[in-house]
């Protein structure tokens, strides 16, 4: 059985769109064919995780059954009891498969990696979110069938964006009017074409044509970098890699959102002109937004609330600074247990803490500091270069330079 790689080639898009025609016709006439969508999802999951990737398919099925049992069990439990210890245990158990997969290289147990499959991170984020919002009471009840549809929504299953259960439920329950659906289709088609430009034209130029060339130049000038700490090819690599990372990932996300729109689902956007950000906090409100907002709501805010509730740190500014460190350190570990991912997380935490210090200083001295289009342009330039430096760390190229023999 041939395997399909999501959004990898034109044949995939043709198969995707052709098989979605019944779904689109149903929505046009005000009906959602849930049985067909279920069969369609199962077929595409089989094409993606079957064949030579059968072990991933087995792990996906086992994972979904495991998470469904956790969520439905907690949904029933918390209606009678609501003990904090049980809630914490459920969150840990939900995140455990992902943690084991991520830790497998560091603990030298490669067999743990076999628990993983493409998209395990994003499914874990969804499940943890549901458990936490059940605890809060913002989710009153979870339907097993809707939870499975939410978890296995195919356009976003492998790389997001990360949707929220209540928002997804609104789209699933309420079929849009014909006028609204046609507008949604128009938006979806535009996003798909924009994704093609981003991923297959601009991303191809930066990633396939330019990146290998500058990477070769970096290795050719390795001795200069190790001797002086500066290499102009490395600077070029930093900018080229940053452009490739954005256009490739943003293109992929546009595909996922566009296909979701064709299915009558308003999946949230992942990027909003991130290189126009005027500071690092603004950047994280624009870059991989579904992930950054997930970490903000379910790591940063909850850690802050816990520390303040138990008065572990009295100074509110120090609380937020410590929360930033925890938030981005976890994000770094999520990318991988290697020094450059961890440093990447700490780099952004430090940058946001410095940015907050600057913003407080700026507020106190607003009358003495200039604020015009030139200072705004300078802020964009500085932020862009800080972000690109962080992406150089993230790329692992420094690891190659320092440790390649």
CSV table of C-alpha atoms in Angstrom, one decimal:
chain,number,residue,atom,x,y,z
A,1,UNK,CA,0.0,0.0,0.0
A,2,UNK,CA,1.5,3.4,-1.0
A,3,UNK,CA,1.8,6.0,1.7
A,4,UNK,CA,0.7,9.5,1.4
A,5,UNK,CA,2.6,12.4,2.8
A,6,UNK,CA,0.3,15.3,3.7
A,7,UNK,CA,0.5,18.2,1.4
A,8,UNK,CA,3.6,16.8,-0.2
A,9,UNK,CA,2.7,16.7,-4.0
A,10,UNK,CA,0.0,17.7,-6.5
A,11,UNK,CA,-1.5,14.2,-6.6
A,12,UNK,CA,-2.2,14.5,-2.9
A,13,UNK,CA,-4.2,17.7,-3.4
A,14,UNK,CA,-6.1,16.2,-6.3
A,15,UNK,CA,-7.1,13.1,-4.3
A,16,UNK,CA,-8.0,15.3,-1.3
A,17,UNK,CA,-10.2,17.8,-3.1
A,18,UNK,CA,-11.9,15.2,-5.3
A,19,UNK,CA,-12.9,13.1,-2.4
A,20,UNK,CA,-14.1,16.2,-0.5
A,21,UNK,CA,-16.7,17.0,-3.2
A,22,UNK,CA,-19.5,15.1,-1.4
A,23,UNK,CA,-18.7,17.0,1.8
A,24,UNK,CA,-18.7,20.3,0.0
A,25,UNK,CA,-22.0,19.6,-1.9
A,26,UNK,CA,-23.6,18.6,1.4
A,27,UNK,CA,-22.5,21.8,3.1
A,28,UNK,CA,-23.7,23.9,0.1
A,29,UNK,CA,-27.1,22.4,0.6
A,30,UNK,CA,-27.0,22.9,4.4
A,31,UNK,CA,-26.1,19.4,5.5
A,32,UNK,CA,-23.0,17.8,7.1
A,33,UNK,CA,-22.5,14.2,6.0
A,34,UNK,CA,-20.8,13.0,9.2
A,35,UNK,CA,-20.8,9.3,8.2
A,36,UNK,CA,-19.0,10.1,4.9
A,37,UNK,CA,-16.6,12.4,6.7
A,38,UNK,CA,-15.8,9.6,9.2
A,39,UNK,CA,-15.2,7.1,6.3
A,40,UNK,CA,-13.1,9.7,4.5
A,41,UNK,CA,-11.0,10.4,7.6
A,42,UNK,CA,-10.4,6.6,8.2
A,43,UNK,CA,-9.4,6.2,4.5
A,44,UNK,CA,-6.9,9.0,4.6
A,45,UNK,CA,-5.5,7.9,8.0
A,46,UNK,CA,-5.0,4.4,6.4
A,47,UNK,CA,-3.2,5.9,3.4
A,48,UNK,CA,-1.0,8.0,5.7
A,49,UNK,CA,-0.3,5.5,8.4
A,50,UNK,CA,-0.7,2.2,6.6
A,51,UNK,CA,1.7,0.3,4.4
A,52,UNK,CA,5.3,0.6,5.4
A,53,UNK,CA,4.2,2.9,8.3
A,54,UNK,CA,1.8,0.3,9.7
A,55,UNK,CA,3.5,0.5,13.1
A,56,UNK,CA,2.7,4.2,13.3
A,57,UNK,CA,-0.9,3.3,12.5
A,58,UNK,CA,-1.0,0.8,15.3
A,59,UNK,CA,0.4,3.3,17.7
A,60,UNK,CA,-2.1,5.9,16.5
A,61,UNK,CA,-5.0,3.6,17.2
A,62,UNK,CA,-3.6,2.6,20.6
A,63,UNK,CA,-2.9,6.2,21.5
A,64,UNK,CA,-6.5,7.4,20.5
A,65,UNK,CA,-8.1,4.6,22.6
A,66,UNK,CA,-5.8,5.5,25.5
A,67,UNK,CA,-6.6,9.2,25.4
A,68,UNK,CA,-10.3,8.6,24.9
A,69,UNK,CA,-10.4,6.4,28.0
A,70,UNK,CA,-8.6,9.2,30.0
A,71,UNK,CA,-10.9,12.0,28.8
A,72,UNK,CA,-14.2,10.1,29.2
A,73,UNK,CA,-13.1,8.6,32.5
A,74,UNK,CA,-12.2,12.1,33.9
A,75,UNK,CA,-15.4,13.6,32.4
A,76,UNK,CA,-17.4,11.1,34.5
A,77,UNK,CA,-15.2,11.3,37.6
A,78,UNK,CA,-15.2,15.1,37.9
A,79,UNK,CA,-19.0,15.3,37.9
A,80,UNK,CA,-19.0,13.6,41.3
A,81,UNK,CA,-15.5,14.5,42.6
A,82,UNK,CA,-13.0,17.1,41.6
A,83,UNK,CA,-9.8,16.3,43.5
A,84,UNK,CA,-6.7,18.1,42.3
A,85,UNK,CA,-4.4,15.0,42.6
A,86,UNK,CA,-6.6,13.1,40.2
A,87,UNK,CA,-6.6,16.0,37.7
A,88,UNK,CA,-2.8,16.3,37.9
A,89,UNK,CA,-2.4,12.6,37.4
A,90,UNK,CA,-4.6,12.6,34.4
A,91,UNK,CA,-2.7,15.5,32.8
A,92,UNK,CA,0.6,13.6,33.4
A,93,UNK,CA,-0.8,10.4,32.0
A,94,UNK,CA,-2.1,12.2,28.9
A,95,UNK,CA,1.3,13.8,28.2
A,96,UNK,CA,3.3,10.7,29.1
A,97,UNK,CA,3.4,9.0,25.6
A,98,UNK,CA,4.7,12.3,24.1
A,99,UNK,CA,7.2,12.7,26.9
A,100,UNK,CA,8.5,9.2,26.5
A,101,UNK,CA,8.9,9.7,22.7
A,102,UNK,CA,10.8,13.0,23.2
A,103,UNK,CA,13.0,11.6,25.9
A,104,UNK,CA,13.9,8.4,24.1
A,105,UNK,CA,17.1,9.8,22.4
A,106,UNK,CA,18.4,11.3,25.7
A,107,UNK,CA,17.9,8.2,27.8
A,108,UNK,CA,19.3,6.0,25.0
A,109,UNK,CA,16.1,3.9,24.8
A,110,UNK,CA,15.3,4.0,21.0
A,111,UNK,CA,12.4,1.5,21.5
A,112,UNK,CA,10.5,4.3,23.3
A,113,UNK,CA,10.5,6.2,20.0
A,114,UNK,CA,8.4,3.4,18.5
A,115,UNK,CA,5.5,4.7,20.6
A,116,UNK,CA,5.4,7.8,18.4
A,117,UNK,CA,3.7,8.6,15.2
A,118,UNK,CA,3.4,11.7,12.9
A,119,UNK,CA,1.3,14.2,14.8
A,120,UNK,CA,1.5,12.9,18.3
A,121,UNK,CA,2.5,16.3,19.7
A,122,UNK,CA,-0.6,18.0,18.3
A,123,UNK,CA,-3.0,15.3,19.5
A,124,UNK,CA,-1.5,15.5,22.9
A,125,UNK,CA,-1.9,19.3,23.1
A,126,UNK,CA,-5.6,18.8,22.2
A,127,UNK,CA,-6.2,16.1,24.8
A,128,UNK,CA,-4.4,18.0,27.6
A,129,UNK,CA,-6.5,21.1,26.7
A,130,UNK,CA,-9.7,19.1,27.0
A,131,UNK,CA,-8.8,17.7,30.4
A,132,UNK,CA,-7.8,21.1,31.7
A,133,UNK,CA,-10.9,22.8,30.5
A,134,UNK,CA,-13.1,20.0,31.9
A,135,UNK,CA,-11.4,20.8,35.2
A,136,UNK,CA,-12.1,24.5,34.8
A,137,UNK,CA,-15.8,23.8,33.9
A,138,UNK,CA,-15.4,25.7,30.6
A,139,UNK,CA,-16.2,22.4,28.9
A,140,UNK,CA,-19.3,21.0,30.5
A,141,UNK,CA,-19.5,17.6,28.8
A,142,UNK,CA,-17.5,15.7,26.2
A,143,UNK,CA,-19.1,13.6,23.5
A,144,UNK,CA,-17.0,10.6,22.6
A,145,UNK,CA,-17.8,10.9,18.9
A,146,UNK,CA,-17.1,14.6,18.8
A,147,UNK,CA,-13.9,14.2,20.8
A,148,UNK,CA,-12.7,11.6,18.2
A,149,UNK,CA,-13.7,13.9,15.3
A,150,UNK,CA,-11.8,16.8,17.1
A,151,UNK,CA,-8.7,14.7,17.8
A,152,UNK,CA,-8.6,13.1,14.3
A,153,UNK,CA,-9.6,16.0,12.2
A,154,UNK,CA,-7.4,15.1,9.3
A,155,UNK,CA,-6.4,18.4,7.7
A,156,UNK,CA,-4.6,19.4,10.9
A,157,UNK,CA,-3.6,16.0,12.4
A,158,UNK,CA,0.1,16.0,11.5
A,159,UNK,CA,1.3,19.5,12.2
A,160,UNK,CA,-1.6,21.6,13.4
A,161,UNK,CA,-2.8,24.3,13.8
A,162,UNK,CA,-3.9,23.4,17.3
A,163,UNK,CA,-7.7,24.0,17.5
A,164,UNK,CA,-9.8,24.2,20.7
A,165,UNK,CA,-12.5,21.8,21.5
A,166,UNK,CA,-15.3,24.3,22.1
A,167,UNK,CA,-14.4,26.3,18.9
A,168,UNK,CA,-14.4,23.1,16.9
A,169,UNK,CA,-17.7,22.0,18.4
A,170,UNK,CA,-19.4,25.2,17.2
A,171,UNK,CA,-18.4,24.5,13.6
A,172,UNK,CA,-19.3,20.9,13.8
A,173,UNK,CA,-22.7,21.4,15.3
A,174,UNK,CA,-23.8,24.5,13.3
A,175,UNK,CA,-23.7,24.1,9.5
A,176,UNK,CA,-22.9,27.5,7.9
A,177,UNK,CA,-25.5,29.2,5.7
A,178,UNK,CA,-24.9,28.9,1.9
A,179,UNK,CA,-23.6,32.5,1.7
A,180,UNK,CA,-21.2,32.0,4.6
A,181,UNK,CA,-20.0,28.7,3.3
A,182,UNK,CA,-19.3,30.1,-0.2
A,183,UNK,CA,-17.3,32.9,1.4
A,184,UNK,CA,-15.5,30.2,3.5
A,185,UNK,CA,-14.7,28.2,0.4
A,186,UNK,CA,-13.4,31.3,-1.4
A,187,UNK,CA,-11.2,32.1,1.6
A,188,UNK,CA,-10.0,28.4,1.7
A,189,UNK,CA,-9.1,28.3,-2.0
A,190,UNK,CA,-7.1,31.6,-1.6
A,191,UNK,CA,-5.3,30.2,1.4
A,192,UNK,CA,-4.4,27.0,-0.5
A,193,UNK,CA,-3.0,29.0,-3.5
A,194,UNK,CA,-1.1,31.2,-1.1
A,195,UNK,CA,0.2,28.0,0.5
A,196,UNK,CA,1.5,26.8,-2.9
A,197,UNK,CA,3.3,30.1,-3.4
A,198,UNK,CA,4.8,30.0,0.1
A,199,UNK,CA,5.8,26.3,0.3
A,200,UNK,CA,6.5,25.3,-3.3
A,201,UNK,CA,7.9,28.5,-4.8
A,202,UNK,CA,9.4,30.8,-2.1
A,203,UNK,CA,10.1,27.9,0.3
A,204,UNK,CA,11.7,25.9,-2.6
A,205,UNK,CA,14.0,28.9,-3.5
A,206,UNK,CA,15.2,29.3,0.1
A,207,UNK,CA,15.2,25.7,1.2
A,208,UNK,CA,16.2,23.7,-1.9
A,209,UNK,CA,18.2,26.2,-4.0
A,210,UNK,CA,19.9,28.5,-1.5
A,211,UNK,CA,20.1,26.6,1.8
A,212,UNK,CA,22.4,23.7,0.7
A,213,UNK,CA,24.7,26.2,-1.0
A,214,UNK,CA,25.1,28.5,2.1
A,215,UNK,CA,25.4,25.4,4.3
A,216,UNK,CA,28.3,24.2,2.2
A,217,UNK,CA,29.9,27.7,2.4
A,218,UNK,CA,29.6,27.6,6.2
A,219,UNK,CA,31.5,24.3,6.4
A,220,UNK,CA,34.1,25.6,4.0
A,221,UNK,CA,34.7,28.6,6.4
A,222,UNK,CA,34.4,26.5,9.6
A,223,UNK,CA,37.9,27.3,10.6
A,224,UNK,CA,37.3,31.0,10.4
A,225,UNK,CA,34.2,30.7,12.6
A,226,UNK,CA,36.0,28.6,15.2
A,227,UNK,CA,38.9,31.0,15.2
A,228,UNK,CA,37.1,34.4,15.4
A,229,UNK,CA,33.5,33.5,16.2
A,230,UNK,CA,32.3,35.2,13.1
A,231,UNK,CA,31.6,33.8,9.6
A,232,UNK,CA,29.7,35.7,7.0
A,233,UNK,CA,28.5,32.5,5.4
A,234,UNK,CA,27.0,31.6,8.8
A,235,UNK,CA,25.2,35.0,8.8
A,236,UNK,CA,23.8,34.2,5.3
A,237,UNK,CA,22.8,30.8,6.5
A,238,UNK,CA,20.9,32.4,9.5
A,239,UNK,CA,18.8,34.6,7.2
A,240,UNK,CA,18.2,31.9,4.5
A,241,UNK,CA,17.2,29.3,7.0
A,242,UNK,CA,14.8,31.7,8.8
A,243,UNK,CA,13.1,32.5,5.5
A,244,UNK,CA,12.9,28.8,4.6
A,245,UNK,CA,11.5,27.9,8.0
A,246,UNK,CA,8.8,30.5,7.8
A,247,UNK,CA,7.6,30.0,4.2
A,248,UNK,CA,7.7,26.2,4.4
A,249,UNK,CA,5.8,26.0,7.7
A,250,UNK,CA,3.4,28.9,6.9
A,251,UNK,CA,2.7,27.3,3.6
A,252,UNK,CA,1.9,23.9,5.2
A,253,UNK,CA,-0.3,25.7,7.8
A,254,UNK,CA,-2.2,27.5,5.0
A,255,UNK,CA,-2.9,24.2,3.3
A,256,UNK,CA,-4.4,22.8,6.6
A,257,UNK,CA,-6.5,25.9,7.2
A,258,UNK,CA,-7.6,26.1,3.6
A,259,UNK,CA,-8.7,22.4,3.5
A,260,UNK,CA,-10.5,22.9,6.8
A,261,UNK,CA,-12.4,25.8,5.3
A,262,UNK,CA,-13.6,23.6,2.4
A,263,UNK,CA,-14.9,21.2,5.1
A,264,UNK,CA,-16.8,24.1,6.8
A,265,UNK,CA,-14.4,24.4,9.7
A,266,UNK,CA,-12.7,27.7,10.6
A,267,UNK,CA,-9.4,26.3,11.9
A,268,UNK,CA,-7.4,29.2,13.4
A,269,UNK,CA,-4.6,30.7,11.5
A,270,UNK,CA,-1.0,29.9,12.6
A,271,UNK,CA,0.9,33.0,11.3
A,272,UNK,CA,0.2,36.7,11.1
A,273,UNK,CA,3.1,38.5,9.4
A,274,UNK,CA,5.5,37.6,12.2
A,275,UNK,CA,8.5,39.4,10.7
A,276,UNK,CA,6.6,42.7,11.1
A,277,UNK,CA,6.7,42.3,14.9
A,278,UNK,CA,8.0,45.3,16.8
A,279,UNK,CA,9.1,43.3,19.8
A,280,UNK,CA,9.6,39.7,20.8
A,281,UNK,CA,6.3,39.4,22.6
A,282,UNK,CA,4.6,40.8,19.5
A,283,UNK,CA,6.4,38.1,17.5
A,284,UNK,CA,5.0,35.3,19.6
A,285,UNK,CA,1.5,36.8,19.1
A,286,UNK,CA,2.1,36.3,15.4
A,287,UNK,CA,4.3,33.2,15.0
A,288,UNK,CA,2.9,29.7,15.2
A,289,UNK,CA,0.0,31.3,17.1
A,290,UNK,CA,-2.0,28.2,17.9
A,291,UNK,CA,1.1,26.8,19.7
A,292,UNK,CA,2.2,30.0,21.4
A,293,UNK,CA,-1.4,30.7,22.6
A,294,UNK,CA,-1.7,27.0,23.8
A,295,UNK,CA,1.5,27.5,25.9
A,296,UNK,CA,0.3,30.9,27.1
A,297,UNK,CA,-3.0,29.5,28.3
A,298,UNK,CA,-2.1,26.1,29.6
A,299,UNK,CA,1.5,26.5,30.8
A,300,UNK,CA,2.3,30.2,31.4
A,301,UNK,CA,-1.0,31.3,32.9
A,302,UNK,CA,-1.6,28.2,35.0
A,303,UNK,CA,2.0,28.2,36.3
A,304,UNK,CA,1.6,31.9,37.2
A,305,UNK,CA,-1.7,31.3,39.0
A,306,UNK,CA,-0.2,28.4,40.9
A,307,UNK,CA,2.8,30.4,42.1
A,308,UNK,CA,0.6,33.4,43.1
A,309,UNK,CA,-2.0,31.2,44.8
A,310,UNK,CA,0.6,29.5,47.0
A,311,UNK,CA,2.6,32.7,47.3
A,312,UNK,CA,5.8,31.0,46.3
A,313,UNK,CA,7.1,34.3,44.8
A,314,UNK,CA,5.6,37.6,46.1
A,315,UNK,CA,6.9,40.0,43.5
A,316,UNK,CA,4.5,39.9,40.5
A,317,UNK,CA,7.2,40.9,38.1
A,318,UNK,CA,9.5,38.0,39.3
A,319,UNK,CA,6.5,35.6,39.0
A,320,UNK,CA,6.0,36.5,35.3
A,321,UNK,CA,9.8,36.3,34.6
A,322,UNK,CA,10.0,32.8,36.2
A,323,UNK,CA,6.9,31.8,34.3
A,324,UNK,CA,8.5,32.8,31.0
A,325,UNK,CA,11.5,30.7,31.8
A,326,UNK,CA,9.4,27.7,32.6
A,327,UNK,CA,7.1,28.2,29.6
A,328,UNK,CA,9.9,28.5,27.0
A,329,UNK,CA,12.1,25.8,28.6
A,330,UNK,CA,9.2,23.4,28.3
A,331,UNK,CA,8.7,24.5,24.7
A,332,UNK,CA,12.4,23.9,24.0
A,333,UNK,CA,12.3,20.4,25.5
A,334,UNK,CA,9.2,19.7,23.4
A,335,UNK,CA,11.1,20.4,20.2
A,336,UNK,CA,13.8,17.9,21.4
A,337,UNK,CA,16.1,17.0,24.2
A,338,UNK,CA,19.2,18.6,22.6
A,339,UNK,CA,21.2,21.5,23.8
A,340,UNK,CA,20.3,23.8,20.9
A,341,UNK,CA,16.5,23.4,21.4
A,342,UNK,CA,16.9,24.0,25.1
A,343,UNK,CA,19.1,27.1,24.5
A,344,UNK,CA,16.5,28.2,21.9
A,345,UNK,CA,13.8,28.2,24.6
A,346,UNK,CA,16.0,30.0,27.1
A,347,UNK,CA,17.0,32.5,24.5
A,348,UNK,CA,13.4,33.5,23.9
A,349,UNK,CA,12.6,33.5,27.6
A,350,UNK,CA,15.5,35.9,28.2
A,351,UNK,CA,14.5,38.0,25.2
A,352,UNK,CA,10.9,38.4,26.5
A,353,UNK,CA,12.1,39.2,30.0
A,354,UNK,CA,14.5,41.9,28.6
A,355,UNK,CA,11.6,43.2,26.5
A,356,UNK,CA,9.3,43.5,29.5
A,357,UNK,CA,12.0,45.4,31.4
A,358,UNK,CA,12.4,47.8,28.4
A,359,UNK,CA,8.6,48.3,28.1
A,360,UNK,CA,8.3,49.2,31.8
A,361,UNK,CA,11.2,51.6,31.4
A,362,UNK,CA,9.7,53.0,28.2
A,363,UNK,CA,6.3,53.6,30.0
A,364,UNK,CA,8.0,55.5,32.9
A,365,UNK,CA,10.0,57.7,30.5
A,366,UNK,CA,7.6,58.0,27.6
A,367,UNK,CA,7.9,61.8,27.5
A,368,UNK,CA,11.7,61.6,27.1
A,369,UNK,CA,11.8,58.8,24.5
A,370,UNK,CA,11.0,59.4,20.8
A,371,UNK,CA,8.1,57.4,19.2
A,372,UNK,CA,7.7,57.7,15.5
A,373,UNK,CA,7.8,55.6,12.3
A,374,UNK,CA,11.6,55.5,12.4
A,375,UNK,CA,11.7,54.1,15.9
A,376,UNK,CA,9.0,51.6,15.0
A,377,UNK,CA,11.0,50.6,11.9
A,378,UNK,CA,14.1,50.2,14.1
A,379,UNK,CA,12.1,48.0,16.5
A,380,UNK,CA,11.1,45.8,13.6
A,381,UNK,CA,14.7,45.5,12.4
A,382,UNK,CA,16.0,44.6,15.8
A,383,UNK,CA,13.2,42.1,16.5
A,384,UNK,CA,13.7,40.5,13.1
A,385,UNK,CA,17.5,40.0,13.7
A,386,UNK,CA,16.9,38.7,17.2
A,387,UNK,CA,14.4,36.1,15.9
A,388,UNK,CA,16.8,35.1,13.1
A,389,UNK,CA,19.6,34.5,15.6
A,390,UNK,CA,17.2,32.3,17.6
A,391,UNK,CA,16.4,30.3,14.5
A,392,UNK,CA,20.1,29.9,13.8
A,393,UNK,CA,20.4,28.2,17.3
A,394,UNK,CA,17.2,26.2,16.5
A,395,UNK,CA,18.6,25.0,13.2
A,396,UNK,CA,21.4,23.0,14.9
A,397,UNK,CA,23.9,24.4,12.5
A,398,UNK,CA,26.1,25.6,15.4
A,399,UNK,CA,26.1,22.0,16.7
A,400,UNK,CA,27.4,20.9,13.3
A,401,UNK,CA,30.1,23.5,13.3
A,402,UNK,CA,31.3,22.7,16.8
A,403,UNK,CA,31.1,19.0,16.8
A,404,UNK,CA,31.4,17.8,13.2
A,405,UNK,CA,34.7,16.0,12.7
